[in-house]
Amino acid sequence: MVNIYILTLFPQMFEGPFSAGLFQKAVERGVVKVDIRNIRDYTHDKHHTTDDYPYGGGAGMVMKPEPLFEAVEAVKNELSQQGIENVPVILLSPQGRLFTEQVALELSKHTHLIFICGQYEGIDERVSEYLATDEISIGDYVLTGGELAAMVVVNAVVRLIPGFLGSPDSLLSESHTTGLLEYPQYTRPPVFRDWAVPEVLLSGNHAQIAQWRREQSLLRTAKRRSDLLAKANLYPEEKRFIQRLETSVDIGVKEQ
Ligand code: SAM
């Protein structure tokens, strides 16, 4: 069970993604609990101000530190009363460490996670310095807000929680879990518009199927993401297979 706290100025953005498909089922089964908090509820002035002009001038508005500190401290106090301490406070930011399956795995070990979604030009730096314990970016591009980034991170994390997926086996071969991209998948019909499913998959020979899948996984990773191969755990014969691919002009590994 993982408990996710999301601090946002736009709680309504989370209504769709968290109330459909596998995610909704996981919430119903108690595998994941999501608590969305409106940062505006932690303001005390008449206009519920959450942003202000940047010191030093410049475009856009900056999110104020007070409501963010209060919101995080409110969650932490509630958890503290239940004996839960040291909860990661994750700031979504294009300046954070890059989100990968490894980071998802690391976060999935926690029972409680707090996410802060920025908006506008960004967030007062003191939030990053004194409140957040981690900063995560979902890619080298800039979004208008951290909400979509939080959805991406939460989605990738919760599907690793035991009980989220009907069959945990599907995690084993998945792209990035193994350090490689997954092999191609097919379903019925066996022939669609003259395009046939590879025969080996219809053979019922599990050993051959496993070997074909592993080779396809290696081939596909070499073609599409050769950077991943350098870090992957490969058997000596698999390394030789890759070397043969790299020297093979036909396969076009070098052209990607
Ligand atoms: N001025 C900031 C900068 O240059 O670093 C960008 C602010 S961005 C327009 C507003 C908010 O969107 C950020 O505070 C962050 O929460 C979120 N955000 C934008 N891009 C993101 C990314 N690649 N990963 C995670 N969060 C992102």
Tab-separated table of C-alpha atoms in Angstrom, residues 90-245:
chain	number	residue	atom	x	y	z
A	90	ILE	CA	9.348	15.556	-3.976
A	91	LEU	CA	9.363	18.769	-5.935
A	92	LEU	CA	8.475	18.355	-9.605
A	93	SER	CA	10.919	20.550	-11.494
A	94	PRO	CA	12.610	20.665	-14.905
A	95	GLN	CA	15.813	21.175	-12.915
A	96	GLY	CA	15.476	17.920	-10.953
A	97	ARG	CA	17.134	14.550	-11.476
A	98	LEU	CA	15.789	12.761	-14.504
A	99	PHE	CA	12.940	10.334	-13.839
A	100	THR	CA	13.643	6.739	-14.930
A	101	GLU	CA	12.337	3.268	-14.111
A	102	GLN	CA	15.157	2.997	-11.549
A	103	VAL	CA	13.907	6.135	-9.779
A	104	ALA	CA	10.341	4.746	-9.926
A	105	LEU	CA	11.600	1.545	-8.284
A	106	GLU	CA	13.398	3.534	-5.604
A	107	LEU	CA	10.254	5.583	-4.812
A	108	SER	CA	8.030	2.488	-4.817
A	109	LYS	CA	9.852	1.266	-1.670
A	110	HIS	CA	8.261	4.089	0.363
A	111	THR	CA	4.833	3.795	1.952
A	112	HIS	CA	4.220	7.576	1.853
A	113	LEU	CA	5.246	10.187	-0.725
A	114	ILE	CA	4.501	13.910	-0.877
A	115	PHE	CA	4.591	15.673	-4.261
A	116	ILE	CA	4.682	19.442	-4.823
A	117	CYS	CA	3.454	20.729	-8.201
A	118	GLY	CA	4.788	24.081	-9.319
A	119	GLN	CA	3.056	26.541	-11.635
A	120	TYR	CA	3.824	29.869	-13.285
A	121	GLU	CA	7.476	30.894	-13.512
A	122	GLY	CA	8.390	28.507	-10.729
A	123	ILE	CA	8.655	28.271	-6.959
A	124	ASP	CA	10.491	30.348	-4.369
A	125	GLU	CA	13.951	28.761	-4.099
A	126	ARG	CA	13.608	28.247	-0.330
A	127	VAL	CA	11.133	25.436	-1.038
A	128	SER	CA	13.823	23.586	-2.953
A	129	GLU	CA	16.491	24.386	-0.355
A	130	TYR	CA	14.657	23.777	2.923
A	131	LEU	CA	11.452	21.810	2.255
A	132	ALA	CA	11.920	19.374	-0.609
A	133	THR	CA	14.059	16.290	-0.055
A	134	ASP	CA	14.145	15.402	-3.763
A	135	GLU	CA	13.595	17.133	-7.111
A	136	ILE	CA	12.425	15.187	-10.127
A	137	SER	CA	12.173	16.142	-13.780
A	138	ILE	CA	10.229	13.969	-16.225
A	139	GLY	CA	12.309	15.145	-19.188
A	140	ASP	CA	14.330	17.918	-20.720
A	141	TYR	CA	11.411	20.134	-21.648
A	142	VAL	CA	9.315	22.659	-19.763
A	143	LEU	CA	5.668	22.048	-18.854
A	144	THR	CA	3.334	24.787	-17.661
A	145	GLY	CA	2.910	23.019	-14.338
A	146	GLY	CA	4.038	20.071	-12.232
A	147	GLU	CA	0.621	18.347	-12.292
A	148	LEU	CA	1.221	16.322	-15.457
A	149	ALA	CA	4.699	15.446	-14.207
A	150	ALA	CA	3.248	14.258	-10.868
A	151	MET	CA	0.733	12.079	-12.738
A	152	VAL	CA	3.529	10.504	-14.760
A	153	VAL	CA	5.701	9.825	-11.721
A	154	VAL	CA	2.840	8.527	-9.569
A	155	ASN	CA	1.608	6.278	-12.374
A	156	ALA	CA	5.032	4.723	-12.958
A	157	VAL	CA	5.599	4.273	-9.205
A	158	VAL	CA	2.268	2.749	-8.216
A	159	ARG	CA	2.291	0.098	-10.952
A	160	LEU	CA	5.381	-1.308	-9.222
A	161	ILE	CA	3.523	-1.687	-5.913
A	162	PRO	CA	2.701	-5.345	-5.215
A	163	GLY	CA	-0.973	-5.932	-5.955
A	164	PHE	CA	-1.335	-3.130	-8.492
A	165	LEU	CA	-0.966	-5.266	-11.600
A	166	GLY	CA	-3.138	-8.358	-11.938
A	167	SER	CA	-0.083	-10.344	-13.030
A	168	PRO	CA	3.215	-9.160	-11.525
A	169	ASP	CA	4.961	-11.268	-14.208
A	170	SER	CA	4.263	-8.528	-16.733
A	171	LEU	CA	6.818	-6.364	-14.914
A	172	LEU	CA	9.622	-8.865	-15.447
A	173	SER	CA	10.241	-8.408	-19.162
A	174	GLU	CA	8.996	-4.874	-19.514
A	175	SER	CA	11.004	-2.158	-21.258
A	176	HIS	CA	13.512	-0.565	-18.866
A	177	THR	CA	12.853	-3.056	-16.025
A	178	THR	CA	15.451	-5.383	-17.476
A	179	GLY	CA	17.646	-2.555	-18.764
A	180	LEU	CA	16.502	-3.446	-22.299
A	181	LEU	CA	13.465	-2.616	-24.412
A	182	GLU	CA	10.762	-5.267	-24.457
A	183	TYR	CA	10.390	-7.700	-27.374
A	184	PRO	CA	7.547	-7.153	-29.913
A	185	GLN	CA	4.099	-8.321	-28.808
A	186	TYR	CA	1.387	-9.838	-31.022
A	187	THR	CA	-2.181	-11.003	-30.521
A	188	ARG	CA	-4.855	-12.554	-32.738
A	189	PRO	CA	-5.430	-12.741	-35.673
A	190	PRO	CA	-2.358	-14.746	-36.777
A	191	VAL	CA	-2.464	-13.010	-40.168
A	192	PHE	CA	-3.683	-9.440	-40.549
A	193	ARG	CA	-3.600	-7.837	-44.029
A	194	ASP	CA	-0.949	-10.316	-45.170
A	195	TRP	CA	1.234	-9.545	-42.158
A	196	ALA	CA	1.823	-12.767	-40.267
A	197	VAL	CA	2.774	-13.173	-36.625
A	198	PRO	CA	6.320	-14.668	-36.353
A	199	GLU	CA	5.932	-18.415	-36.598
A	200	VAL	CA	7.918	-19.190	-33.469
A	201	LEU	CA	5.219	-17.534	-31.341
A	202	LEU	CA	2.638	-19.997	-32.649
A	203	SER	CA	4.899	-23.005	-32.143
A	204	GLY	CA	4.086	-23.650	-28.486
A	205	ASN	CA	7.813	-24.254	-27.893
A	206	HIS	CA	8.430	-22.161	-24.785
A	207	ALA	CA	12.220	-22.420	-24.849
A	208	GLN	CA	12.366	-21.220	-28.447
A	209	ILE	CA	9.882	-18.453	-27.732
A	210	ALA	CA	11.958	-17.266	-24.755
A	211	GLN	CA	15.124	-17.251	-26.878
A	212	TRP	CA	13.408	-15.401	-29.738
A	213	ARG	CA	12.065	-12.800	-27.321
A	214	ARG	CA	15.440	-12.237	-25.696
A	215	GLU	CA	17.108	-11.813	-29.108
A	216	GLN	CA	14.385	-9.429	-30.272
A	217	SER	CA	14.800	-7.461	-27.083
A	218	LEU	CA	18.554	-7.169	-27.668
A	219	LEU	CA	18.094	-6.350	-31.359
A	220	ARG	CA	15.464	-3.711	-30.700
A	221	THR	CA	17.514	-2.085	-27.933
A	222	ALA	CA	20.607	-2.055	-30.169
A	223	LYS	CA	18.631	-0.418	-32.962
A	224	ARG	CA	16.603	2.079	-30.981
A	225	ARG	CA	18.475	2.757	-27.742
A	226	SER	CA	22.057	1.588	-28.017
A	227	ASP	CA	22.858	3.833	-25.017
A	228	LEU	CA	20.935	1.378	-22.795
A	229	LEU	CA	23.063	-1.581	-23.842
A	230	ALA	CA	26.158	-0.143	-22.221
A	231	LYS	CA	24.459	-0.381	-18.801
A	232	ALA	CA	22.525	-3.644	-19.324
A	233	ASN	CA	23.486	-6.906	-17.575
A	234	LEU	CA	24.294	-9.230	-20.476
A	235	TYR	CA	25.618	-12.780	-20.667
A	236	PRO	CA	28.879	-13.209	-22.644
A	237	GLU	CA	27.003	-14.864	-25.545
A	238	GLU	CA	24.576	-11.937	-25.595
A	239	LYS	CA	27.488	-9.498	-25.771
A	240	ARG	CA	28.829	-11.479	-28.721
A	241	PHE	CA	25.358	-11.383	-30.340
A	242	ILE	CA	25.389	-7.577	-30.019
A	243	GLN	CA	28.922	-7.362	-31.417
A	244	ARG	CA	27.795	-9.376	-34.434
A	245	LEU	CA	24.811	-7.038	-34.850
